[in-house]
């Protein structure tokens, strides 16, 4: 089951699946509904049992797009049987619980939470690209997941899982999460003031959806990934380092207690971690090209500039606070990124505004922030909504 099939992760997953028909079969597809033509073409290629779109209003458009795509491929009327079509916001979680072996959650942003919970409750293996659902759900998601039920798709976390195979849990000293540094690496805070959405959307090493691309430029993505690593692998925040590595060849590293560091290396291509997550613990042959060792490579490493890019330190704070704090960080950020892309918020103001909303939340002018076991889904959704409203207020003037 591929959720977010029309996006960057979804289309790359389909590429892996189509090249391995003996290994994988697509049972269902789900997307937001903004690209019905792409979705219709995927349906014709993959013949899933079920297709879901979150936007109820596009149900008819999708049906028409399916008939048009079928006609284009030379099917006469009646010859092509439609899959089951589901439309409306609640239907994505329904698709997430559809009978299948693996659910790949490639939905963008906090909207993926319901599907993550539904897939886990239904007992599916969850190949998780949608890190936001784990981060904002925190203990809610963790409590529902059986050991090994969530497999990370994120390249850094896939790398960490691969590196962790090299030693025992007791031998693990720390995780080193690498960051490309994004398109503005090396700039001072003052030099970030006037950067445009176009510049922020031009990532040097990865081609991804707009939200995660901007998050990579602000380093919010790396902040989210530190929390993600903490939740996935139960490693304390003080044992998770972030290193800037502009070439994105080393996807992350694990240091063991004897001083040995194991790294996972491959050219930046999400098809490798996607294939790993779908086939875990096996590898899929030729998932993506390997490193070309016939030419010279230079790999650099820099410490993070926390002054120009304060997003990772802030994420460590909200991660340690737990409760609804990560949901506030993420919700406020998603609103601020939207404002930045609309041209109404300056680039450095994204993280400044997130920090302000987080601090107001912590000071309890927003919703309560129960840490640990007391967190409910209603708390998370309320905190997400509160953070979005507050961020909109702060960015509208
Ligand atoms: P995209 O923006 O490219 O794709 C998002 C997908 O989610 C689209 O299929 C979109 O459908 C769908 N979608 C949006 N809203 C909803 C909704 N409410 N219900 C169901 N589907 C919805 O994003 P990416 O593929 O880049 O990222 C997806 C996730 O993977 C994010 O959490 C991101 O952080 C993570 N990730 C991505 C990486 C990458 O390389 N792209 C790397 C590591 C992690 P539609 O087309 O109809 O709008
Ligand atoms: Mg990543």
Short mmCIF file of C-alpha atoms and ligand atoms in Angstrom, two decimals:
data_model
loop_
_atom_site.label_atom_id
_atom_site.label_comp_id
_atom_site.label_asym_id
_atom_site.label_seq_id
_atom_site.Cartn_x
_atom_site.Cartn_y
_atom_site.Cartn_z
CA UNK A 1 0.00 0.00 0.00
CA UNK A 2 1.57 3.28 -1.09
CA UNK A 3 0.32 6.40 0.66
CA UNK A 4 1.43 9.61 -1.04
CA UNK A 5 1.98 7.73 -4.30
CA UNK A 6 2.14 10.86 -6.46
CA UNK A 7 4.92 12.52 -4.44
CA UNK A 8 8.68 12.27 -4.55
CA UNK A 9 8.85 9.25 -2.22
CA UNK A 10 5.77 7.61 -3.77
CA UNK A 11 6.98 7.81 -7.37
CA UNK A 12 10.46 6.56 -6.44
CA UNK A 13 8.89 3.65 -4.53
CA UNK A 14 6.88 2.80 -7.63
CA UNK A 15 10.08 2.80 -9.65
CA UNK A 16 11.62 0.26 -7.23
CA UNK A 17 8.47 -1.86 -7.28
CA UNK A 18 8.12 -1.89 -11.06
CA UNK A 19 11.69 -3.05 -11.45
CA UNK A 20 11.05 -5.91 -9.02
CA UNK A 21 7.71 -7.46 -10.01
CA UNK A 22 8.68 -10.85 -8.57
CA UNK A 23 9.17 -9.29 -5.15
CA UNK A 24 6.49 -6.61 -4.83
CA UNK A 25 2.87 -6.06 -5.87
CA UNK A 26 0.95 -2.85 -5.22
CA UNK A 27 -2.35 -3.45 -3.44
CA UNK A 28 -3.44 0.16 -3.13
CA UNK A 29 -2.53 3.79 -3.79
CA UNK A 30 -3.47 6.93 -1.89
CA UNK A 31 -2.75 10.61 -2.42
CA UNK A 32 -4.02 14.05 -1.58
CA UNK A 33 -5.87 14.57 -4.85
CA UNK A 34 -4.00 17.46 -6.42
CA UNK A 35 -2.49 15.35 -9.23
CA UNK A 36 -5.30 13.06 -10.42
CA UNK A 37 -3.71 12.53 -13.85
CA UNK A 38 -0.53 11.17 -12.29
CA UNK A 39 -2.59 9.00 -9.95
CA UNK A 40 -4.73 7.70 -12.82
CA UNK A 41 -1.63 6.72 -14.81
CA UNK A 42 -0.26 4.91 -11.76
CA UNK A 43 -3.52 2.99 -11.40
CA UNK A 44 -3.38 1.88 -15.02
CA UNK A 45 0.24 0.77 -14.62
CA UNK A 46 -0.06 -1.01 -11.30
CA UNK A 47 -3.67 -2.26 -11.19
CA UNK A 48 -4.24 -1.82 -7.43
CA UNK A 49 -7.36 -3.08 -5.66
CA UNK A 50 -8.08 0.28 -4.06
CA UNK A 51 -7.33 3.96 -4.65
CA UNK A 52 -7.96 6.70 -2.10
CA UNK A 53 -7.83 10.48 -2.38
CA UNK A 54 -8.06 12.81 0.61
CA UNK A 55 -9.88 15.57 -1.28
CA UNK A 56 -13.48 14.35 -1.55
CA UNK A 57 -14.24 16.91 -4.25
CA UNK A 58 -11.92 15.28 -6.79
CA UNK A 59 -13.59 11.84 -6.78
CA UNK A 60 -15.30 12.53 -10.10
CA UNK A 61 -12.17 14.06 -11.63
CA UNK A 62 -10.24 10.93 -10.72
CA UNK A 63 -12.86 8.68 -12.27
CA UNK A 64 -12.79 10.74 -15.46
CA UNK A 65 -8.98 10.73 -15.47
CA UNK A 66 -9.04 6.94 -15.13
CA UNK A 67 -11.37 6.52 -18.08
CA UNK A 68 -9.30 8.98 -20.13
CA UNK A 69 -6.08 7.13 -19.25
CA UNK A 70 -7.69 3.77 -20.09
CA UNK A 71 -8.90 5.11 -23.43
CA UNK A 72 -5.47 6.53 -24.20
CA UNK A 73 -4.04 3.05 -23.71
CA UNK A 74 -6.52 1.59 -26.17
CA UNK A 75 -9.01 -0.06 -23.81
CA UNK A 76 -12.54 -0.02 -25.19
CA UNK A 77 -15.38 0.85 -22.79
CA UNK A 78 -16.24 -1.97 -20.40
CA UNK A 79 -12.89 -3.63 -20.97
CA UNK A 80 -11.27 -1.82 -18.07
CA UNK A 81 -12.46 -2.52 -14.52
CA UNK A 82 -12.02 0.35 -12.08
CA UNK A 83 -10.42 -0.35 -8.70
CA UNK A 84 -12.40 0.48 -5.60
CA UNK A 85 -12.35 4.31 -5.33
CA UNK A 86 -12.39 5.99 -1.91
CA UNK A 87 -12.56 9.76 -1.54
CA UNK A 88 -12.56 12.04 1.49
CA UNK A 89 -10.17 12.89 4.31
CA UNK A 90 -10.94 9.77 6.38
CA UNK A 91 -10.39 7.35 3.51
CA UNK A 92 -6.58 7.56 3.60
CA UNK A 93 -6.51 5.90 7.02
CA UNK A 94 -8.96 3.32 5.65
CA UNK A 95 -6.48 2.57 2.88
CA UNK A 96 -3.69 2.41 5.49
CA UNK A 97 -5.54 -0.44 7.21
CA UNK A 98 -6.32 -2.27 3.94
CA UNK A 99 -5.14 -5.92 3.94
CA UNK A 100 -1.54 -5.99 2.74
CA UNK A 101 1.95 -6.73 4.07
CA UNK A 102 3.59 -3.31 4.04
CA UNK A 103 2.24 0.23 4.16
CA UNK A 104 4.62 2.87 2.83
CA UNK A 105 3.65 6.20 4.36
CA UNK A 106 4.94 8.88 1.97
CA UNK A 107 2.35 11.52 2.85
CA UNK A 108 3.64 15.03 3.42
CA UNK A 109 3.52 16.55 6.90
CA UNK A 110 1.33 16.11 9.97
CA UNK A 111 -1.53 14.91 7.74
CA UNK A 112 0.16 11.49 7.80
CA UNK A 113 -0.52 10.81 11.50
CA UNK A 114 -3.91 9.12 11.15
CA UNK A 115 -2.51 6.75 8.53
CA UNK A 116 0.53 5.84 10.62
CA UNK A 117 -1.74 4.97 13.55
CA UNK A 118 -4.20 3.05 11.33
CA UNK A 119 -1.44 0.98 9.70
CA UNK A 120 0.11 0.10 13.06
CA UNK A 121 -3.25 -0.79 14.62
CA UNK A 122 -4.02 -3.03 11.64
CA UNK A 123 -0.73 -4.86 12.24
CA UNK A 124 0.95 -3.81 8.99
CA UNK A 125 4.68 -3.33 8.67
CA UNK A 126 5.07 0.43 8.33
CA UNK A 127 7.75 1.72 5.96
CA UNK A 128 7.84 5.24 7.32
CA UNK A 129 8.91 8.20 5.22
CA UNK A 130 6.39 10.48 6.93
CA UNK A 131 8.64 11.29 9.89
CA UNK A 132 6.25 14.01 11.06
CA UNK A 133 3.69 11.43 12.23
CA UNK A 134 6.23 9.68 14.46
CA UNK A 135 7.59 12.96 15.80
CA UNK A 136 4.30 14.60 16.67
CA UNK A 137 2.67 11.35 17.83
CA UNK A 138 5.76 10.39 19.85
CA UNK A 139 4.70 7.98 22.61
CA UNK A 140 1.30 7.46 20.96
CA UNK A 141 2.95 5.99 17.89
CA UNK A 142 5.60 4.12 19.86
CA UNK A 143 3.09 2.45 22.17
CA UNK A 144 1.17 1.10 19.21
CA UNK A 145 4.19 -0.23 17.35
CA UNK A 146 5.47 -3.72 18.03
CA UNK A 147 9.26 -4.15 17.91
CA UNK A 148 10.37 -3.96 14.28
CA UNK A 149 6.97 -2.85 12.99
CA UNK A 150 8.26 0.57 11.90
CA UNK A 151 11.05 0.57 9.31
CA UNK A 152 12.60 3.94 8.53
CA UNK A 153 12.66 5.21 4.95
CA UNK A 154 14.49 8.43 5.79
CA UNK A 155 18.00 8.01 4.36
CA UNK A 156 19.76 8.90 7.62
CA UNK A 157 17.68 6.50 9.69
CA UNK A 158 18.00 3.75 7.13
CA UNK A 159 21.76 4.33 7.28
CA UNK A 160 21.70 4.18 11.08
CA UNK A 161 19.76 0.90 11.03
CA UNK A 162 22.24 -0.54 8.54
CA UNK A 163 25.23 0.62 10.60
CA UNK A 164 23.74 -0.69 13.85
CA UNK A 165 23.94 -4.19 12.40
CA UNK A 166 27.72 -3.94 12.91
CA UNK A 167 27.60 -4.20 16.70
CA UNK A 168 25.42 -5.03 19.69
CA UNK A 169 23.15 -2.60 21.40
CA UNK A 170 25.44 -2.51 24.42
CA UNK A 171 28.38 -1.58 22.19
CA UNK A 172 26.67 1.47 20.72
CA UNK A 173 28.14 4.78 21.87
CA UNK A 174 26.48 7.40 19.67
CA UNK A 175 24.67 8.11 16.44
CA UNK A 176 26.11 10.62 13.98
CA UNK A 177 23.39 12.01 11.73
CA UNK A 178 24.73 13.73 8.63
CA UNK A 179 23.18 16.84 7.06
CA UNK A 180 23.91 18.28 3.63
CA UNK A 181 23.61 21.74 5.15
CA UNK A 182 21.14 22.72 2.42
CA UNK A 183 21.57 25.44 -0.23
CA UNK A 184 22.56 28.13 2.30
CA UNK A 185 25.35 26.32 4.09
CA UNK A 186 28.11 28.70 5.16
CA UNK A 187 25.90 31.78 5.23
CA UNK A 188 25.59 33.95 8.31
CA UNK A 189 22.24 34.80 9.81
CA UNK A 190 22.32 38.26 8.18
CA UNK A 191 23.00 36.69 4.79
CA UNK A 192 19.86 34.57 5.10
CA UNK A 193 17.51 37.53 5.42
CA UNK A 194 16.73 37.95 1.73
CA UNK A 195 16.80 34.42 0.37
CA UNK A 196 13.87 33.64 -1.91
CA UNK A 197 11.57 30.59 -2.06
CA UNK A 198 13.13 29.76 -5.43
CA UNK A 199 16.60 29.62 -3.87
CA UNK A 200 15.34 27.60 -0.90
CA UNK A 201 13.65 25.10 -3.22
CA UNK A 202 16.89 24.37 -5.10
CA UNK A 203 18.43 21.67 -2.91
CA UNK A 204 22.05 20.88 -3.81
CA UNK A 205 21.89 17.07 -3.49
CA UNK A 206 18.27 15.81 -3.16
CA UNK A 207 15.10 16.29 -5.22
CA UNK A 208 12.13 16.22 -2.81
CA UNK A 209 8.70 17.70 -2.12
CA UNK A 210 8.54 21.45 -1.28
CA UNK A 211 8.00 21.16 2.50
CA UNK A 212 10.99 18.90 3.18
CA UNK A 213 13.11 20.90 0.74
CA UNK A 214 12.51 24.13 2.66
CA UNK A 215 12.97 22.19 5.91
CA UNK A 216 16.37 21.08 4.62
CA UNK A 217 17.31 24.70 3.94
CA UNK A 218 16.32 25.85 7.47
CA UNK A 219 17.72 22.64 9.03
CA UNK A 220 14.29 22.03 10.59
CA UNK A 221 14.41 18.72 8.75
CA UNK A 222 17.60 17.81 10.62
CA UNK A 223 15.93 18.84 13.87
CA UNK A 224 12.99 16.57 13.09
CA UNK A 225 15.45 13.80 12.21
CA UNK A 226 17.22 14.05 15.58
CA UNK A 227 13.86 13.52 17.29
CA UNK A 228 13.06 10.75 14.79
CA UNK A 229 16.35 8.95 15.60
CA UNK A 230 15.70 9.28 19.33
CA UNK A 231 12.20 7.80 18.98
CA UNK A 232 13.09 5.06 16.51
CA UNK A 233 16.20 3.76 18.19
CA UNK A 234 15.76 4.75 21.87
CA UNK A 235 19.04 6.66 21.95
CA UNK A 236 19.22 9.68 24.30
CA UNK A 237 19.51 13.10 22.67
CA UNK A 238 22.99 13.70 24.10
CA UNK A 239 24.20 10.61 22.19
CA UNK A 240 22.94 11.90 18.83
CA UNK A 241 25.36 14.19 16.98
CA UNK A 242 24.72 16.13 13.79
CA UNK A 243 27.56 16.66 11.28
CA UNK A 244 27.32 18.73 8.11
CA UNK A 245 28.52 16.71 5.13
CA UNK A 246 27.72 18.64 1.92
CA UNK A 247 28.26 15.76 -0.54
CA UNK A 248 25.47 13.59 0.98
CA UNK A 249 27.48 10.43 0.31
CA UNK A 250 27.64 9.28 3.92
CA UNK A 251 24.03 9.06 5.03
CA UNK A 252 24.81 8.65 8.74
CA UNK A 253 27.19 6.82 11.05
CA UNK A 254 27.22 4.83 14.26
CA UNK A 255 30.10 4.99 16.72
CA UNK A 256 30.71 1.97 18.92
CA UNK A 257 32.31 1.84 22.37
CA UNK A 258 35.71 0.71 21.05
CA UNK A 259 36.03 3.97 19.08
CA UNK A 260 35.10 2.43 15.73
CA UNK A 261 32.69 4.35 13.50
CA UNK A 262 30.65 2.56 10.83
CA UNK A 263 29.23 4.65 7.97
CA UNK A 264 26.70 3.87 5.25
CA UNK A 265 27.76 5.28 1.89
CA UNK A 266 25.92 5.57 -1.43
CA UNK A 267 25.24 8.34 -3.95
CA UNK A 268 22.19 10.37 -2.86
CA UNK A 269 19.23 8.38 -4.22
CA UNK A 270 16.14 7.67 -2.11
CA UNK A 271 15.42 4.48 -4.03
CA UNK A 272 18.06 2.74 -1.93
CA UNK A 273 16.52 3.42 1.53
CA UNK A 274 13.01 2.93 0.07
CA UNK A 275 14.00 -0.50 -1.27
CA UNK A 276 15.68 -1.35 2.03
CA UNK A 277 12.52 -0.46 3.94
CA UNK A 278 10.29 -2.48 1.61
CA UNK A 279 12.53 -5.57 1.72
CA UNK A 280 14.01 -5.19 5.24
CA UNK A 281 16.12 -6.96 6.45
CA UNK A 282 17.08 -7.96 2.89
CA UNK A 283 18.66 -5.84 0.18
CA UNK A 284 17.10 -5.36 -3.24
CA UNK A 285 19.72 -5.91 -5.97
CA UNK A 286 20.36 -2.80 -8.12
CA UNK A 287 17.99 -0.64 -6.07
CA UNK A 288 20.20 2.33 -6.97
CA UNK A 289 23.68 2.88 -8.45
CA UNK A 290 26.64 2.49 -6.08
CA UNK A 291 29.64 4.81 -5.65
CA UNK A 292 31.85 5.21 -8.71
CA UNK A 293 35.32 4.50 -7.29
CA UNK A 294 37.06 5.10 -10.62
CA UNK A 295 36.92 8.85 -10.08
CA UNK A 296 38.17 11.11 -7.29
CA UNK A 297 35.87 12.10 -4.43
CA UNK A 298 36.22 14.73 -1.75
CA UNK A 299 34.05 14.35 1.29
CA UNK A 300 33.91 17.17 3.77
CA UNK A 301 32.61 17.42 7.32
CA UNK A 302 31.74 20.54 9.28
CA UNK A 303 30.16 21.18 12.65
CA UNK A 304 26.70 22.69 12.58
CA UNK A 305 26.41 26.50 12.72
CA UNK A 306 23.78 26.74 15.46
CA UNK A 307 23.68 30.53 15.30
CA UNK A 308 22.67 30.83 11.64
CA UNK A 309 20.61 27.62 11.85
CA UNK A 310 19.08 27.31 15.33
CA UNK A 311 16.48 24.71 14.28
CA UNK A 312 18.38 21.65 15.52
CA UNK A 313 18.98 23.02 19.02
CA UNK A 314 15.32 23.98 19.23
CA UNK A 315 14.32 20.48 18.13
CA UNK A 316 16.50 18.97 20.85
CA UNK A 317 14.64 21.13 23.38
CA UNK A 318 11.17 20.17 22.17
CA UNK A 319 12.22 16.53 21.82
CA UNK A 320 13.47 16.47 25.41
CA UNK A 321 10.33 18.26 26.63
CA UNK A 322 8.19 15.63 24.89
CA UNK A 323 4.41 15.71 25.24
CA UNK A 324 2.85 18.05 22.73
CA UNK A 325 6.00 20.19 22.26
CA UNK A 326 7.17 18.33 19.09
CA UNK A 327 3.69 18.71 17.58
CA UNK A 328 3.87 22.45 18.21
CA UNK A 329 7.34 22.70 16.64
CA UNK A 330 6.17 20.81 13.57
CA UNK A 331 2.73 22.44 13.20
CA UNK A 332 4.12 25.97 13.56
CA UNK A 333 6.87 25.13 11.08
CA UNK A 334 4.47 23.80 8.44
CA UNK A 335 2.49 27.06 8.62
CA UNK A 336 5.63 29.20 8.52
CA UNK A 337 6.97 27.32 5.49
CA UNK A 338 3.67 27.94 3.71
CA UNK A 339 3.94 31.67 4.57
CA UNK A 340 7.56 31.75 3.34
CA UNK A 341 6.58 30.06 0.06
CA UNK A 342 3.74 32.60 -0.36
CA UNK A 343 6.33 35.33 0.03
CA UNK A 344 4.91 36.77 3.26
CA UNK A 345 7.62 35.58 5.69
CA UNK A 346 11.39 36.09 5.57
CA UNK A 347 13.52 32.94 5.66
CA UNK A 348 15.11 33.43 9.12
CA UNK A 349 11.66 34.30 10.50
CA UNK A 350 10.53 30.72 9.87
CA UNK A 351 12.55 29.27 12.75
CA UNK A 352 12.26 32.46 14.84
CA UNK A 353 8.48 32.18 14.67
CA UNK A 354 8.56 28.46 15.44
CA UNK A 355 10.74 29.23 18.49
CA UNK A 356 8.29 31.87 19.65
CA UNK A 357 5.27 29.59 19.26
CA UNK A 358 7.13 26.79 21.08
CA UNK A 359 8.03 29.10 23.94
CA UNK A 360 4.47 30.40 24.27
CA UNK A 361 3.28 26.80 24.35
CA UNK A 362 5.79 25.85 27.03
CA UNK A 363 4.71 28.86 29.05
CA UNK A 364 1.24 27.44 28.82
CA UNK A 365 -0.66 30.15 27.06
CA UNK A 366 -1.57 27.48 24.52
CA UNK A 367 -2.68 23.96 25.20
CA UNK A 368 -1.24 21.72 27.93
CA UNK A 369 1.87 19.67 27.25
CA UNK A 370 1.64 16.39 29.14
CA UNK A 371 4.95 14.58 28.89
CA UNK A 372 5.26 10.80 28.78
CA UNK A 373 2.39 8.38 29.08
CA UNK A 374 -0.52 10.82 29.49
CA UNK A 375 -0.48 12.05 25.89
CA UNK A 376 -3.65 11.44 23.86
CA UNK A 377 -4.39 11.81 20.17
CA UNK A 378 -6.74 14.67 21.04
CA UNK A 379 -3.86 16.46 22.83
CA UNK A 380 -1.63 16.11 19.76
CA UNK A 381 -4.27 17.30 17.31
CA UNK A 382 -5.22 20.23 19.56
CA UNK A 383 -1.57 21.25 19.95
CA UNK A 384 -1.02 21.00 16.19
CA UNK A 385 -4.08 23.16 15.55
CA UNK A 386 -3.15 25.67 18.25
CA UNK A 387 0.40 25.99 16.89
CA UNK A 388 -0.87 26.51 13.34
CA UNK A 389 -3.34 29.18 14.42
CA UNK A 390 -0.71 30.97 16.50
CA UNK A 391 1.85 30.80 13.69
CA UNK A 392 -0.71 32.19 11.24
CA UNK A 393 -1.48 35.06 13.61
CA UNK A 394 2.20 35.85 13.97
CA UNK A 395 2.90 35.71 10.25
CA UNK A 396 -0.20 37.40 8.83
CA UNK A 397 0.77 40.96 9.75
P1 LIG B 1 5.72 15.37 -1.85
O1 LIG B 1 5.21 16.72 -1.57
O2 LIG B 1 6.55 15.13 -3.06
O3 LIG B 1 4.51 14.31 -1.88
C1 LIG B 1 3.54 14.30 -0.87
C2 LIG B 1 2.52 13.21 -1.17
O4 LIG B 1 1.54 13.23 -0.12
C3 LIG B 1 1.74 13.43 -2.47
O5 LIG B 1 1.44 12.17 -3.02
C4 LIG B 1 0.47 14.11 -1.99
O6 LIG B 1 -0.64 13.92 -2.86
C5 LIG B 1 0.24 13.36 -0.71
N1 LIG B 1 -0.62 14.04 0.25
C6 LIG B 1 -0.58 15.34 0.65
N2 LIG B 1 -1.54 15.57 1.56
C7 LIG B 1 -2.18 14.39 1.74
C8 LIG B 1 -3.27 13.97 2.57
N3 LIG B 1 -3.90 14.83 3.38
N4 LIG B 1 -3.66 12.68 2.51
C9 LIG B 1 -3.04 11.81 1.67
N5 LIG B 1 -2.02 12.15 0.88
C10 LIG B 1 -1.60 13.42 0.92
O7 LIG B 1 6.54 14.94 -0.52
P2 LIG B 1 7.78 13.95 -0.41
O8 LIG B 1 7.51 12.69 -1.17
O9 LIG B 1 9.03 14.67 -0.65
O10 LIG B 1 7.74 13.63 1.16
C11 LIG B 1 6.81 12.74 1.73
C12 LIG B 1 7.27 12.39 3.14
O11 LIG B 1 8.51 11.72 3.06
C13 LIG B 1 7.50 13.60 4.04
O12 LIG B 1 7.17 13.28 5.36
C14 LIG B 1 9.01 13.83 3.93
O13 LIG B 1 9.54 14.46 5.08
C15 LIG B 1 9.49 12.39 3.84
N6 LIG B 1 10.79 12.24 3.19
C16 LIG B 1 10.95 12.57 1.88
C17 LIG B 1 12.17 12.43 1.25
C18 LIG B 1 12.34 12.72 -0.20
O14 LIG B 1 13.41 12.46 -0.74
N7 LIG B 1 11.35 13.23 -0.88
C19 LIG B 1 13.35 11.97 2.01
C20 LIG B 1 13.06 11.59 3.36
C21 LIG B 1 11.83 11.75 3.93
P3 LIG B 1 -0.97 14.97 -4.07
O15 LIG B 1 0.06 14.73 -5.12
O16 LIG B 1 -2.31 14.60 -4.50
O17 LIG B 1 -0.89 16.34 -3.46
MG1 LIG B 2 16.50 12.58 5.72
#
